[in-house]
PDB file of C-alpha atoms in Angstrom:
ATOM      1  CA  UNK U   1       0.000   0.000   0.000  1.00 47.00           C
ATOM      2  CA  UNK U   2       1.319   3.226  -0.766  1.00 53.00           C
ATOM      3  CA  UNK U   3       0.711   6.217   1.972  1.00 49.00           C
ATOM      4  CA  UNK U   4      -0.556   9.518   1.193  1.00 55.00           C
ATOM      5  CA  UNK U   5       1.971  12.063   0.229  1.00 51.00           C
ATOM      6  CA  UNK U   6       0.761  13.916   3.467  1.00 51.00           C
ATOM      7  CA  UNK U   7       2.021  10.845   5.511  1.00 60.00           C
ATOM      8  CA  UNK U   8       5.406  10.489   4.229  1.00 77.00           C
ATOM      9  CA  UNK U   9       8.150  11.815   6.139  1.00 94.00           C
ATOM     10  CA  UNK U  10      10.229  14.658   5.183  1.00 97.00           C
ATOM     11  CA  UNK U  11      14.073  14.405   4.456  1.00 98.00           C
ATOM     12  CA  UNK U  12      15.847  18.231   5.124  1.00 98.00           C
ATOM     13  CA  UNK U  13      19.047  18.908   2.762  1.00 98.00           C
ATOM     14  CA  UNK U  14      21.032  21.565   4.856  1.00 97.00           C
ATOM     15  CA  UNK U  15      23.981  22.685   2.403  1.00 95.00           C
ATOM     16  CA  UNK U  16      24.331  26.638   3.661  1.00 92.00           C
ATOM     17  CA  UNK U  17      25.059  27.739   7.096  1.00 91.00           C
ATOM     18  CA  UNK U  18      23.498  31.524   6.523  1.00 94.00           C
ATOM     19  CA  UNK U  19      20.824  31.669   9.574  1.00 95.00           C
ATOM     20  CA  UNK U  20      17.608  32.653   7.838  1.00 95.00           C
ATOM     21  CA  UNK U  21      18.156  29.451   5.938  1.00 96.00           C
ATOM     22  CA  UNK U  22      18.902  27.111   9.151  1.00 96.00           C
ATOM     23  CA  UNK U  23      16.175  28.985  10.961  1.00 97.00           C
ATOM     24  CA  UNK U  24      13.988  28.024   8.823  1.00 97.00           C
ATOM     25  CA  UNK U  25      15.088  24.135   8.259  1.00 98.00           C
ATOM     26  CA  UNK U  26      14.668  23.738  12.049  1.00 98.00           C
ATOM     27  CA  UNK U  27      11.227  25.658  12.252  1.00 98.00           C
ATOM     28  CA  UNK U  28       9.527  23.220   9.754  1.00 98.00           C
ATOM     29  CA  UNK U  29      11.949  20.302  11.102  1.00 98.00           C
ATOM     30  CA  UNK U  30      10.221  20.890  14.665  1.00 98.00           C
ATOM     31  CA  UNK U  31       6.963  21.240  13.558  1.00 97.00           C
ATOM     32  CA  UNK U  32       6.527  18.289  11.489  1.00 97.00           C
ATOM     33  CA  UNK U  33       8.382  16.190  14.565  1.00 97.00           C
ATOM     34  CA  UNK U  34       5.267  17.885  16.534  1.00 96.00           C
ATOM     35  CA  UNK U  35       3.017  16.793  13.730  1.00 95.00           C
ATOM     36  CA  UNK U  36       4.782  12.942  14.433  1.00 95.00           C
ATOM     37  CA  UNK U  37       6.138  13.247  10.970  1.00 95.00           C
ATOM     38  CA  UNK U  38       9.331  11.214  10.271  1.00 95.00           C
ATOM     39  CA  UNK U  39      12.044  13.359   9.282  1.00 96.00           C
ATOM     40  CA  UNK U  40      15.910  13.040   8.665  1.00 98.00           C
ATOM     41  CA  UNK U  41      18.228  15.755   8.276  1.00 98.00           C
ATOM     42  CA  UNK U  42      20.928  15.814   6.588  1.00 98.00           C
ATOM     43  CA  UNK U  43      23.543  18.725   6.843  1.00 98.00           C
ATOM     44  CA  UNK U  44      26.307  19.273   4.750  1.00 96.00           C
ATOM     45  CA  UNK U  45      29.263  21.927   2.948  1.00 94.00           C
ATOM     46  CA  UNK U  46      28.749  24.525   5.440  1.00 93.00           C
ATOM     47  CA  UNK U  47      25.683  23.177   6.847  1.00 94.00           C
ATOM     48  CA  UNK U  48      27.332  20.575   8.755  1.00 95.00           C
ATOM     49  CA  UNK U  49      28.250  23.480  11.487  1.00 94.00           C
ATOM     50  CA  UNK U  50      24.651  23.218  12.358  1.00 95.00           C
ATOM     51  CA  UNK U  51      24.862  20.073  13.950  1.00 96.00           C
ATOM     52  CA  UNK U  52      28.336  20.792  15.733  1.00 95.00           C
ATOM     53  CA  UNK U  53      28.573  21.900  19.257  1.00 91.00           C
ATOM     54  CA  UNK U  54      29.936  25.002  18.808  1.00 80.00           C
ATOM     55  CA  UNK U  55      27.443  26.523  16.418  1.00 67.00           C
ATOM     56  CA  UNK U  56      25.975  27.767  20.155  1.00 60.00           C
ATOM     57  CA  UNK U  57      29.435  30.251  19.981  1.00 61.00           C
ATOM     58  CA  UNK U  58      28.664  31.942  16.452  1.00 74.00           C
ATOM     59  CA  UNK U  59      29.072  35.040  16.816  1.00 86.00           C
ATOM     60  CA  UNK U  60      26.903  35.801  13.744  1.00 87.00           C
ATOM     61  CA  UNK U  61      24.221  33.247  15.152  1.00 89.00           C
ATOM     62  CA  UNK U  62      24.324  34.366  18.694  1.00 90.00           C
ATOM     63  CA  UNK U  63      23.535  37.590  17.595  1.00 93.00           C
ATOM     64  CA  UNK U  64      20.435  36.779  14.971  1.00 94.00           C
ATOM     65  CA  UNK U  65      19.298  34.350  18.206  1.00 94.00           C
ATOM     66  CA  UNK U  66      19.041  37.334  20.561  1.00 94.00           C
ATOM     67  CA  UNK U  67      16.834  39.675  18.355  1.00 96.00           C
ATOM     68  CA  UNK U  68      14.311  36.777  17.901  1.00 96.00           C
ATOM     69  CA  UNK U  69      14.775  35.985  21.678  1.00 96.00           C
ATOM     70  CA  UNK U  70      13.698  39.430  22.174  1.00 97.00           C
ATOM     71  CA  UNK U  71      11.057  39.453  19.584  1.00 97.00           C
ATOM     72  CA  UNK U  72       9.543  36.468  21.268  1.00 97.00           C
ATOM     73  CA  UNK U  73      10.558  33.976  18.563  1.00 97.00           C
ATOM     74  CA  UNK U  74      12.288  30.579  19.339  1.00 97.00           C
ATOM     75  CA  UNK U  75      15.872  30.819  18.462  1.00 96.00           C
ATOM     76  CA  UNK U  76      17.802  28.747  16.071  1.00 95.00           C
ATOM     77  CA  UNK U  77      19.564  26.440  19.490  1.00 93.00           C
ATOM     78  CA  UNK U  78      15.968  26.193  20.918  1.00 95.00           C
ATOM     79  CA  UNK U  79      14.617  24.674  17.486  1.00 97.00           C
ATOM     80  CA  UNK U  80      18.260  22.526  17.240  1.00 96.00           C
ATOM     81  CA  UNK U  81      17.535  21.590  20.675  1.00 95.00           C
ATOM     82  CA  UNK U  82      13.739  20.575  20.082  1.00 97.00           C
ATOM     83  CA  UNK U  83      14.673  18.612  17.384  1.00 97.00           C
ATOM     84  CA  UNK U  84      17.390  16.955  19.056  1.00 96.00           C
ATOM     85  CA  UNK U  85      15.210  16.414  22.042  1.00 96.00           C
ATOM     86  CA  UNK U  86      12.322  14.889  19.610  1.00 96.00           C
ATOM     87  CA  UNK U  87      14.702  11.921  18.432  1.00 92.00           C
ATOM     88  CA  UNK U  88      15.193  13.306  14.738  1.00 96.00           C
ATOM     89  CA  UNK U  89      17.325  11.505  12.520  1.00 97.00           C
ATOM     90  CA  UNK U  90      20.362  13.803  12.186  1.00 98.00           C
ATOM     91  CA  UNK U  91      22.789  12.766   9.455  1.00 98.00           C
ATOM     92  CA  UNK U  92      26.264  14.874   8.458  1.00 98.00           C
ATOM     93  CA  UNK U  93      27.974  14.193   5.797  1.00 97.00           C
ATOM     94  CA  UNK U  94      31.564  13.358   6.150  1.00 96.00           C
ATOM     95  CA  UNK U  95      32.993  15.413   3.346  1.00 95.00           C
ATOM     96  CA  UNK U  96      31.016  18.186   4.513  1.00 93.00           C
ATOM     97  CA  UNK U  97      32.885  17.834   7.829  1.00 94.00           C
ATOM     98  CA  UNK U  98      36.465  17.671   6.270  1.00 94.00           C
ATOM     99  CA  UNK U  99      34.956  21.267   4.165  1.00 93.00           C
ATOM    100  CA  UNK U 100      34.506  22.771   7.957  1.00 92.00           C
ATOM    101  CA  UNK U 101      37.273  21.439   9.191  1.00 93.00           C
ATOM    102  CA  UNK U 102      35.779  19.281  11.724  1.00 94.00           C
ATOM    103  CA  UNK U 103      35.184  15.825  13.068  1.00 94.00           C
ATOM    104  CA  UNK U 104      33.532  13.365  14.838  1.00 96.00           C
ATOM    105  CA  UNK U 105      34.334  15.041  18.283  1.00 96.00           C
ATOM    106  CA  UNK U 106      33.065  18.103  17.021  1.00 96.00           C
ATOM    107  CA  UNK U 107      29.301  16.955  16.316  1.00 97.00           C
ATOM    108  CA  UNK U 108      26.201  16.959  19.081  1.00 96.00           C
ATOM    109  CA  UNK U 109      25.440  13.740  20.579  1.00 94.00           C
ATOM    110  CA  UNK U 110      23.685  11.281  17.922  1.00 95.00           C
ATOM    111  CA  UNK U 111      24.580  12.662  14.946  1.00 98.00           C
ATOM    112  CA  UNK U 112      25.508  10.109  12.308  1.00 98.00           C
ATOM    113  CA  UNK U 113      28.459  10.412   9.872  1.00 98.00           C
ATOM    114  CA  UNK U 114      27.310   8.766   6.414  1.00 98.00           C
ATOM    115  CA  UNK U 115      28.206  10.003   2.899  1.00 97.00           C
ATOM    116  CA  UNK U 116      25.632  10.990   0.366  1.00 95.00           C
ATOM    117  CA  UNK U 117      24.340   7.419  -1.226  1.00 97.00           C
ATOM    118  CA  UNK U 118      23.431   6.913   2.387  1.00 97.00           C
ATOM    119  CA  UNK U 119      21.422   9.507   2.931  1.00 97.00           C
ATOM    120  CA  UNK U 120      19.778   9.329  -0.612  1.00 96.00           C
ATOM    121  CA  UNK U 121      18.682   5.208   0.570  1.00 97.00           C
ATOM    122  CA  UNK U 122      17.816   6.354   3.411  1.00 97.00           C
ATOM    123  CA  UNK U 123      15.153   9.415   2.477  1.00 96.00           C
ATOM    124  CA  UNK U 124      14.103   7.464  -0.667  1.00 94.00           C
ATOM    125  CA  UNK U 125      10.721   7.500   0.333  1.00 94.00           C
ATOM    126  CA  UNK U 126      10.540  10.848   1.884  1.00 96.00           C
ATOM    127  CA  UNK U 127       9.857  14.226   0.408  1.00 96.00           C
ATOM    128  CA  UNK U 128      13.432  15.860  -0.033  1.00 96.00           C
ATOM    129  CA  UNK U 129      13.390  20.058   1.168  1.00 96.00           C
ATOM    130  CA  UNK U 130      16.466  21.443   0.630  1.00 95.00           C
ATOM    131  CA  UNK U 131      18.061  24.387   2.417  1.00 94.00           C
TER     132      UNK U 131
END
């Protein structure tokens, strides 16, 4: 039987580390988590930073996070953390870590290093949104 395109899960392509774009990924990453939609996200080139500790210490992110703090709207390490918290599949991709410069010691707790025909088995069946 083949499900409804509204029941399939979503798989999010995070390739850019600007914070509009992340912001955004982790909004509708959250909400369709909320929703009990599968997702997987999959970060990569610059994205990858997104699911390394330290993106709490940019600079540039710290200081988009505390005008939407003050505006009332969740930041971009509340929705990271909400979709941590919600067991999301959370893929990098390991030549998007050796682009950053970073490694396996650098990335949150969970994340998954796989290449790309990895991720494309594993969303297969998922509606790709790319960021």
């Amino acid at each position: 039987m083949t499900l409804p395109m509204a029941e399939k899960g979503l798989a999010f392509l995070v390739c850019d580390n600007d914070f509009n774009r992340l912001h955004t990924a982790f909004m509708l990453a959250a909400s369709a988590l909320a929703m009990n939609r599968d997702i997987i996200l999959f970060a990569t080139g610059p994205g990858a930073l997104v699911l390394c500790r330290e993106g709490r210490s940019d600079p540039a992110w710290e200081k988009a996070d505390a005008v939407l703090a003050s505006q009332g709207i969740a930041t971009l390490m509340m929705l990271r953390d909400a979709v941590v918290s919600m067991n999301a599949r959370l893929l990098v991709c390991e030549t998007g870590l050796l682009r950053t410069s970073r490694n396996s010691e650098d990335l949150l707790e969970g994340v998954e290093i796989v290449g790309m025909p990895t991720f494309l088995d594993l969303s297969d069946s998922y509606k790709l949104v790319t960021f």
